[in-house]
Short mmCIF file of C-alpha atoms in Angstrom, two decimals:
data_model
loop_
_atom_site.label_atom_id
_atom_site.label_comp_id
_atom_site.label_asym_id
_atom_site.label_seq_id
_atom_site.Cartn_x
_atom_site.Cartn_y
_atom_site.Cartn_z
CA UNK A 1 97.15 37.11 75.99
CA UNK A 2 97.83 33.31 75.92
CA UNK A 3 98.53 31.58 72.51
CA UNK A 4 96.17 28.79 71.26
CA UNK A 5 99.59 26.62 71.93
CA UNK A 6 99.72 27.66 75.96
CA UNK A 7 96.23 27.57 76.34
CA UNK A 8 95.71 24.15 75.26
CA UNK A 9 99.12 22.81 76.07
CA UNK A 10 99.93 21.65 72.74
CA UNK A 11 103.71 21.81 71.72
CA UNK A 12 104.49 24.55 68.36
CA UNK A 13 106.24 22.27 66.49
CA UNK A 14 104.28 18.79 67.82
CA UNK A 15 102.80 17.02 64.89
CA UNK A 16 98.40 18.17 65.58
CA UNK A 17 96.57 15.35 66.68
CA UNK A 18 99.11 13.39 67.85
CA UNK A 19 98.65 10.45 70.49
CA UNK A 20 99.74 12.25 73.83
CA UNK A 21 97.29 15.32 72.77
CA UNK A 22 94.54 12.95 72.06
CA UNK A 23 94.67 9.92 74.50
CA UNK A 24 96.72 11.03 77.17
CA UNK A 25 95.21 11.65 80.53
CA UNK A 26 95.60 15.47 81.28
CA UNK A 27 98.37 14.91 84.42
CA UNK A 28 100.49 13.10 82.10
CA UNK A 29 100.38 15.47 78.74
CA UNK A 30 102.94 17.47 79.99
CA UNK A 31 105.60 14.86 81.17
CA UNK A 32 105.31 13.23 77.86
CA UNK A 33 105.67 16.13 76.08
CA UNK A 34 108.66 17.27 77.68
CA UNK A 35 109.92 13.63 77.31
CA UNK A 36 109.01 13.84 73.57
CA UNK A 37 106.91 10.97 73.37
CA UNK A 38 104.85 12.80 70.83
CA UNK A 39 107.13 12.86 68.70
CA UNK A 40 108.69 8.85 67.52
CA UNK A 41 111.06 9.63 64.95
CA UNK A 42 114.22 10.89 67.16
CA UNK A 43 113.47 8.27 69.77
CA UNK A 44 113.69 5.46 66.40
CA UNK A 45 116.96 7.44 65.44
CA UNK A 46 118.10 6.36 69.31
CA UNK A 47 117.35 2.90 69.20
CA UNK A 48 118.48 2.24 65.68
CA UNK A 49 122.32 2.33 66.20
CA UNK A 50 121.42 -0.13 69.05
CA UNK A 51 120.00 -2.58 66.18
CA UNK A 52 123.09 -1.84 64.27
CA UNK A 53 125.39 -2.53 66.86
CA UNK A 54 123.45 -5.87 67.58
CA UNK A 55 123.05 -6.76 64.27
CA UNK A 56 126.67 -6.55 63.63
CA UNK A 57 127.62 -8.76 66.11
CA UNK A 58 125.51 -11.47 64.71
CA UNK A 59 126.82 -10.88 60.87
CA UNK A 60 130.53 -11.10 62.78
CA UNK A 61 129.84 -14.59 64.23
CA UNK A 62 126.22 -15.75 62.98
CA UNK A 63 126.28 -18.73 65.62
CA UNK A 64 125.69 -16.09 68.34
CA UNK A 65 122.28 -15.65 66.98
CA UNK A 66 120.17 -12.29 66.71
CA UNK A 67 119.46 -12.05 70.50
CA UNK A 68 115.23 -10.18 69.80
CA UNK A 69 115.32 -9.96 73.87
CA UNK A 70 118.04 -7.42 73.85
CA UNK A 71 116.21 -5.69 71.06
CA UNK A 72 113.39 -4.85 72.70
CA UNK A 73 115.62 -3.77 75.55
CA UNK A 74 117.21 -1.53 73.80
CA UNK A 75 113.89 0.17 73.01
CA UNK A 76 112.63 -0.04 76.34
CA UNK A 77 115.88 1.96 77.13
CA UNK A 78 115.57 4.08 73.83
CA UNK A 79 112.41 5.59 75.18
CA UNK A 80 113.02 6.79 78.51
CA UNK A 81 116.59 7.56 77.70
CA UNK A 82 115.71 9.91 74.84
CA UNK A 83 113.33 11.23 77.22
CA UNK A 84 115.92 11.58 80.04
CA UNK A 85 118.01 13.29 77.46
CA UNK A 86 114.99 15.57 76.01
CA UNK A 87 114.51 16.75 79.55
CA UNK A 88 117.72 17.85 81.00
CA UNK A 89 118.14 19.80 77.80
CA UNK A 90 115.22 21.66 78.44
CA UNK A 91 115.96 22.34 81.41
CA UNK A 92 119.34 23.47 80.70
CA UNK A 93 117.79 25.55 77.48
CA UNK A 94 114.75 27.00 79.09
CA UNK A 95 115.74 30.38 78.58
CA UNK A 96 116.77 29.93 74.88
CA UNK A 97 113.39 27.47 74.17
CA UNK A 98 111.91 30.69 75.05
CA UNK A 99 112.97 33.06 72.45
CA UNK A 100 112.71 30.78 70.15
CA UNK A 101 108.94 30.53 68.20
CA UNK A 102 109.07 26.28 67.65
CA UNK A 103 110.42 26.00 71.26
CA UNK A 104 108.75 28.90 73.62
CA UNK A 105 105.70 26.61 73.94
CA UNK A 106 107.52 23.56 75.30
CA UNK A 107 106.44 22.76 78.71
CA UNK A 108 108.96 24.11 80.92
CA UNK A 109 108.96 27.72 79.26
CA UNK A 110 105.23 27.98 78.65
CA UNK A 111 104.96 27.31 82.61
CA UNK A 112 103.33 23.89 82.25
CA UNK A 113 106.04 22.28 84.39
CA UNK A 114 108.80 23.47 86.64
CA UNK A 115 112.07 23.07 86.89
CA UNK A 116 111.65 21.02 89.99
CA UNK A 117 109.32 19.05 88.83
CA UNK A 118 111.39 18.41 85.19
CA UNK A 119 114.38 17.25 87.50
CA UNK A 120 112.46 14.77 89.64
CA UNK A 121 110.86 13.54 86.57
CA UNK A 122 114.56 13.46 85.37
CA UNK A 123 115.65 11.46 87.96
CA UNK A 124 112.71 8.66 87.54
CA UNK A 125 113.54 7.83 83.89
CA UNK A 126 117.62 7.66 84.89
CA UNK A 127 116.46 5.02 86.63
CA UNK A 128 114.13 3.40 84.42
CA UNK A 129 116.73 3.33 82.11
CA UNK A 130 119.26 1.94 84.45
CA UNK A 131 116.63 -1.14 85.46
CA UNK A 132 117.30 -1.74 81.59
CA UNK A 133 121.10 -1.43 81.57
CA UNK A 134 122.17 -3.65 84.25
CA UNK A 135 120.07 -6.27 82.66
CA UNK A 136 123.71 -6.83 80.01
CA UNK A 137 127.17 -7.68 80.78
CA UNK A 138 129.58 -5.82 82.68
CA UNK A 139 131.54 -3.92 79.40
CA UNK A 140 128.06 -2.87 78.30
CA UNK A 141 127.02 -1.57 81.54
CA UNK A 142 130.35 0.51 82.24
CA UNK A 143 129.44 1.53 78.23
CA UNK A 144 126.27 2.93 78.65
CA UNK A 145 127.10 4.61 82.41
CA UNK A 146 129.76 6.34 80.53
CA UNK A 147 127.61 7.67 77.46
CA UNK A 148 126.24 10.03 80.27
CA UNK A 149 128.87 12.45 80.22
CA UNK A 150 128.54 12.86 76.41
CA UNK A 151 124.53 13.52 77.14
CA UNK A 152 125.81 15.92 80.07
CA UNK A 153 127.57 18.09 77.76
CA UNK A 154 125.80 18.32 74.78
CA UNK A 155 123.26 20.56 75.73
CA UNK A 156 125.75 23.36 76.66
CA UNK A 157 127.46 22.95 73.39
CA UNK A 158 125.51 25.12 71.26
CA UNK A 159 126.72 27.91 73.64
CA UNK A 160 130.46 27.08 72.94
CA UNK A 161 131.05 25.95 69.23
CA UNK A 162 129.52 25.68 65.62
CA UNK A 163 129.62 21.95 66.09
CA UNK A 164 126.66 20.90 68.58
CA UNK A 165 125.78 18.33 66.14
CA UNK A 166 129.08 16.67 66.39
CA UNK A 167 128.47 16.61 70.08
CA UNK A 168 124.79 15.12 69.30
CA UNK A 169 126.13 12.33 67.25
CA UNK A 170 128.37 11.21 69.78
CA UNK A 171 125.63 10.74 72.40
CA UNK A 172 123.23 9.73 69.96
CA UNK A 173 125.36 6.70 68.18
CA UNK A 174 126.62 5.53 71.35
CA UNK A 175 124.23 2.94 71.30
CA UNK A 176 126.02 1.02 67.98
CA UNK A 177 128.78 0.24 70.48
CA UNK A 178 126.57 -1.23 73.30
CA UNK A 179 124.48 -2.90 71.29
CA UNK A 180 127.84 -5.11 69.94
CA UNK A 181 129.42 -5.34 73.47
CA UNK A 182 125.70 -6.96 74.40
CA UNK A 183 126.44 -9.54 72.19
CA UNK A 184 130.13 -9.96 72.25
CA UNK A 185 131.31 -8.58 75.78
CA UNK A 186 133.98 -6.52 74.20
CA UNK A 187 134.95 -3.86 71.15
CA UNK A 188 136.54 -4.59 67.78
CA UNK A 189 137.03 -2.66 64.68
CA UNK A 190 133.64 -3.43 62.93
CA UNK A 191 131.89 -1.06 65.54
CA UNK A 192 134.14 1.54 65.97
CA UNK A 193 133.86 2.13 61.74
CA UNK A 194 129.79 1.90 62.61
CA UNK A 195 129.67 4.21 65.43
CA UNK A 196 131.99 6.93 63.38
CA UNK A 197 129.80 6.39 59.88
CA UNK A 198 127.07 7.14 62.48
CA UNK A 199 128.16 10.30 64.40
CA UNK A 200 128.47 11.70 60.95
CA UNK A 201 124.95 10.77 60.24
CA UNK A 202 123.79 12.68 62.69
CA UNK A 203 125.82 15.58 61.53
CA UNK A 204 123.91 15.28 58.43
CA UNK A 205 120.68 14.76 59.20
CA UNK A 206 120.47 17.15 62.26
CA UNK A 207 122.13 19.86 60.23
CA UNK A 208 118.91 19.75 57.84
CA UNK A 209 116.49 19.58 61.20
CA UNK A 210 118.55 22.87 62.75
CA UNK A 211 117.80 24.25 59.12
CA UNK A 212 114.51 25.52 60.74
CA UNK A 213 115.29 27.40 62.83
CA UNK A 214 118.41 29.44 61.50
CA UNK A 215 117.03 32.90 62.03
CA UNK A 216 115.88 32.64 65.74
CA UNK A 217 119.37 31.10 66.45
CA UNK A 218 120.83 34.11 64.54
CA UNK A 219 118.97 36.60 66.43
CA UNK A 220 119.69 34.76 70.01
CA UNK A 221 123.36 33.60 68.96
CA UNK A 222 122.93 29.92 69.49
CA UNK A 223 125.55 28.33 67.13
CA UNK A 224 124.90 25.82 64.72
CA UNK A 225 126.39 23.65 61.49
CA UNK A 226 123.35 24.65 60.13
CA UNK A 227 124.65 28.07 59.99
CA UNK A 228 128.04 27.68 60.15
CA UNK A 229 127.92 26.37 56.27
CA UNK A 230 124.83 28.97 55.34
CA UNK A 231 124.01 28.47 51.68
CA UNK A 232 126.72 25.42 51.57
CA UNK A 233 124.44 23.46 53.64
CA UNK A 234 123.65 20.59 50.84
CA UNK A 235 127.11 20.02 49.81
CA UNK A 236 128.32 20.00 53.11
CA UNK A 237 125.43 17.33 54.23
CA UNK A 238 126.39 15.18 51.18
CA UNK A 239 129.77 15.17 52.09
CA UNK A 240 128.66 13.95 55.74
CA UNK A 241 126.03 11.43 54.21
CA UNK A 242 128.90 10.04 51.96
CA UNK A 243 131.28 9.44 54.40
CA UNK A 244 128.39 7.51 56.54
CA UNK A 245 128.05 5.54 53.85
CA UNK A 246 131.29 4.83 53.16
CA UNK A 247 132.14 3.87 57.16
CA UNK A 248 128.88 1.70 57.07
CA UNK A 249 130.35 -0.44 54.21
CA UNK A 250 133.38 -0.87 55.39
CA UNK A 251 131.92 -1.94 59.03
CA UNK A 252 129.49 -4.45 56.89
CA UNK A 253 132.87 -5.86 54.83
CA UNK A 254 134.86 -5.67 58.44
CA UNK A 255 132.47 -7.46 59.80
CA UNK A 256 132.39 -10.31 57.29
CA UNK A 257 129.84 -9.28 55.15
CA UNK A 258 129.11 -10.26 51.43
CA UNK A 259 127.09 -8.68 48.38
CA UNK A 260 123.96 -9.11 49.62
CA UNK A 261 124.59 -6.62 52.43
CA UNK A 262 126.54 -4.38 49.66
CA UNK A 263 123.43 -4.85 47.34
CA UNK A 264 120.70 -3.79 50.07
CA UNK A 265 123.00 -0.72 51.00
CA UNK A 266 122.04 0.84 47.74
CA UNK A 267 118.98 1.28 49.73
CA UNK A 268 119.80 4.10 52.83
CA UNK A 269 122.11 5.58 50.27
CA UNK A 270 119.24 6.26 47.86
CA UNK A 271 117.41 7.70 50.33
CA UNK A 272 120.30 9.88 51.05
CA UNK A 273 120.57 11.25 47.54
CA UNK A 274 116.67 11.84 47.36
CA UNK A 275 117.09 14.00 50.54
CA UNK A 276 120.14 15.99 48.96
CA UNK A 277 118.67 16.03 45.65
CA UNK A 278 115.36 17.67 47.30
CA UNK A 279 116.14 19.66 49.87
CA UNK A 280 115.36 23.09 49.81
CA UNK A 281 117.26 24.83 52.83
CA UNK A 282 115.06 27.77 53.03
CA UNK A 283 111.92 25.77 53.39
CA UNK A 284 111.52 24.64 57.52
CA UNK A 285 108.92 21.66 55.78
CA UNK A 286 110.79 20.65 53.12
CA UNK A 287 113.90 20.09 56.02
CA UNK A 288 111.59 18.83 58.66
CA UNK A 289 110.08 16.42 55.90
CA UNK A 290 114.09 15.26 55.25
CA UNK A 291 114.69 15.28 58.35
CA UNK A 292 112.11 12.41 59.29
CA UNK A 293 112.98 10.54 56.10
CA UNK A 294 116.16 9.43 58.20
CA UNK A 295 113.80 6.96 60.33
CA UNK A 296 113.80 4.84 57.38
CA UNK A 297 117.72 4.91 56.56
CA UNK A 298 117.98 3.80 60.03
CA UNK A 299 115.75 0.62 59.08
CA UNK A 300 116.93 0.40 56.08
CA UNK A 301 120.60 -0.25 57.78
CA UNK A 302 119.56 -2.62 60.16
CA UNK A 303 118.11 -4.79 57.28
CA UNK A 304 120.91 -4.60 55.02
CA UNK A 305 123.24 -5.75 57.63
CA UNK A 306 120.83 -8.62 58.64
CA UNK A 307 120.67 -9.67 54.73
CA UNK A 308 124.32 -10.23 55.13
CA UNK A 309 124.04 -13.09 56.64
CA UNK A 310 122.52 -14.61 53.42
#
């Protein structure tokens, strides 16, 4: 017997009503799904180290300017490259997505797509996204051919060692670096403190997001931080989301920033302690609720490093 989620196509753990499941015509519902464009919030945790990254740049030498054309570049190349990224891990995870009750209705194991037809789809958005890249210098471009290997491994990861998140934040954060090089054409120290605060953002927040599903990766033996620190999970995330904070300062004072950047920071770090404070690990909501709440640390970031130039 099909479930209501196979039989209309819709995704388990897919916010209902969502734009692909309403507007989308019906040949292209199951591409975006599998490329997650349902779902905005990981695709804004993408882009925003890009932002960072950029915005860096121009608080290191304001007479560069913030360049808004690269910006929207880097979305452009946030989208399909989080989708690119979405679908070679399902691919690579189809038989885990399907013992798994959020995942087993996701396109490839509920039969909506195959394999084949995930690769070639694969293949288009690589090159989508590198009709984006080769539109920045040369150090960016080698940059973001490179982050490939990190978004090679990372699927395989939660096969081999409590740490996949680690492995996430590496991939996901790569953007603060290109986003700098875009601007300057080379690395320094201010985003090397960024992209580590950042990696161990990720740590954090995708810790609370792998929070919902700890028993079916118990049961399957997919490994996890989530369950690697069990009922330690908040103090272990604070730890994480203080040492982000910590490297994000010290890339804003690297960087040649003043109060008014430390001033706004009070900002992502309150948001930080509200999801500590709150979160209730045995509660898949309450963590997916968290979880999302890290869309607006991301924003609030980018501002506070743009108010340093005040």
């Amino acid at each position: 017997m099909q479930t209501p989620e196979k039989a209309t196509g819709t995704v388990a753990d897919a916010e209902r009503g969502n734009w692909v499941d309403r507007y989308a015509p019906d040949w292209l519902k199951p591409y975006a799904r599998l490329a997650r464009w349902d779902r905005p919030i990981p695709l804004l945790l993408l882009f925003w180290p890009c932002a960072f990254g950029l915005a860096l740049a121009t608080l290191d030498e304001p007479s560069r300017g913030f360049d808004v054309m690269a910006l929207v570049l880097f979305l452009i190349g946030s989208v399909v490259m989080r989708g690119a990224g979405c679908t070679f891990n399902d691919i690579v995870d189809t038989d885990i997505d399907m013992k798994v009750a959020r995942t087993r209705s996701r396109p490839i194991p509920s039969g909506q797509v195959s394999k084949r037809q995930a690769a070639l789809f694969l293949i288009a958005q690589c090159l989508a996204g590198l009709a984006v890249l080769v539109q920045f210098n040369g150090t960016t471009v080698l940059l973001g051919v490179s982050s490939l290997v990190l978004v090679a491994i990372y699927p395989f990861m939660k096969r081999v060692t409590w740490w996949p998140q680690f492995f996430l934040g590496l991939a996901f954060n790569w953007g603060a670096l290109i986003g700098w090089t875009a601007a300057t054409g080379s690395l320094a120290l201010p985003p090397l403190l960024l992209y580590a605060g950042s990696i161990l953002w990720t740590i954090g927040y995708d810790t609370i997001y792998a929070l919902q599903d700890m028993e079916d990766d118990a049961l399957i033996g997919v490994r996890s931080t989530a369950r690697l620190f069990g009922r330690r999970a908040r103090l272990f995330i604070a730890l994480f989301y203080a040492g982000t904070a910590l490297l994000w300062v010290a890339a804003g004072l690297a960087a040649g920033a003043r109060w008014p950047f430390l001033a706004a920071m009070l900002v992502p770090i309150g948001i930080f302690a509200w999801q500590i404070r709150t979160l209730d690990p045995r509660d898949p909501g309450n963590a997916l609720v968290r979880f999302r709440a890290n869309h607006w640390v991301g924003l609030s970031l980018a501002l506070a490093i743009l108010v340093g130039l005040m």
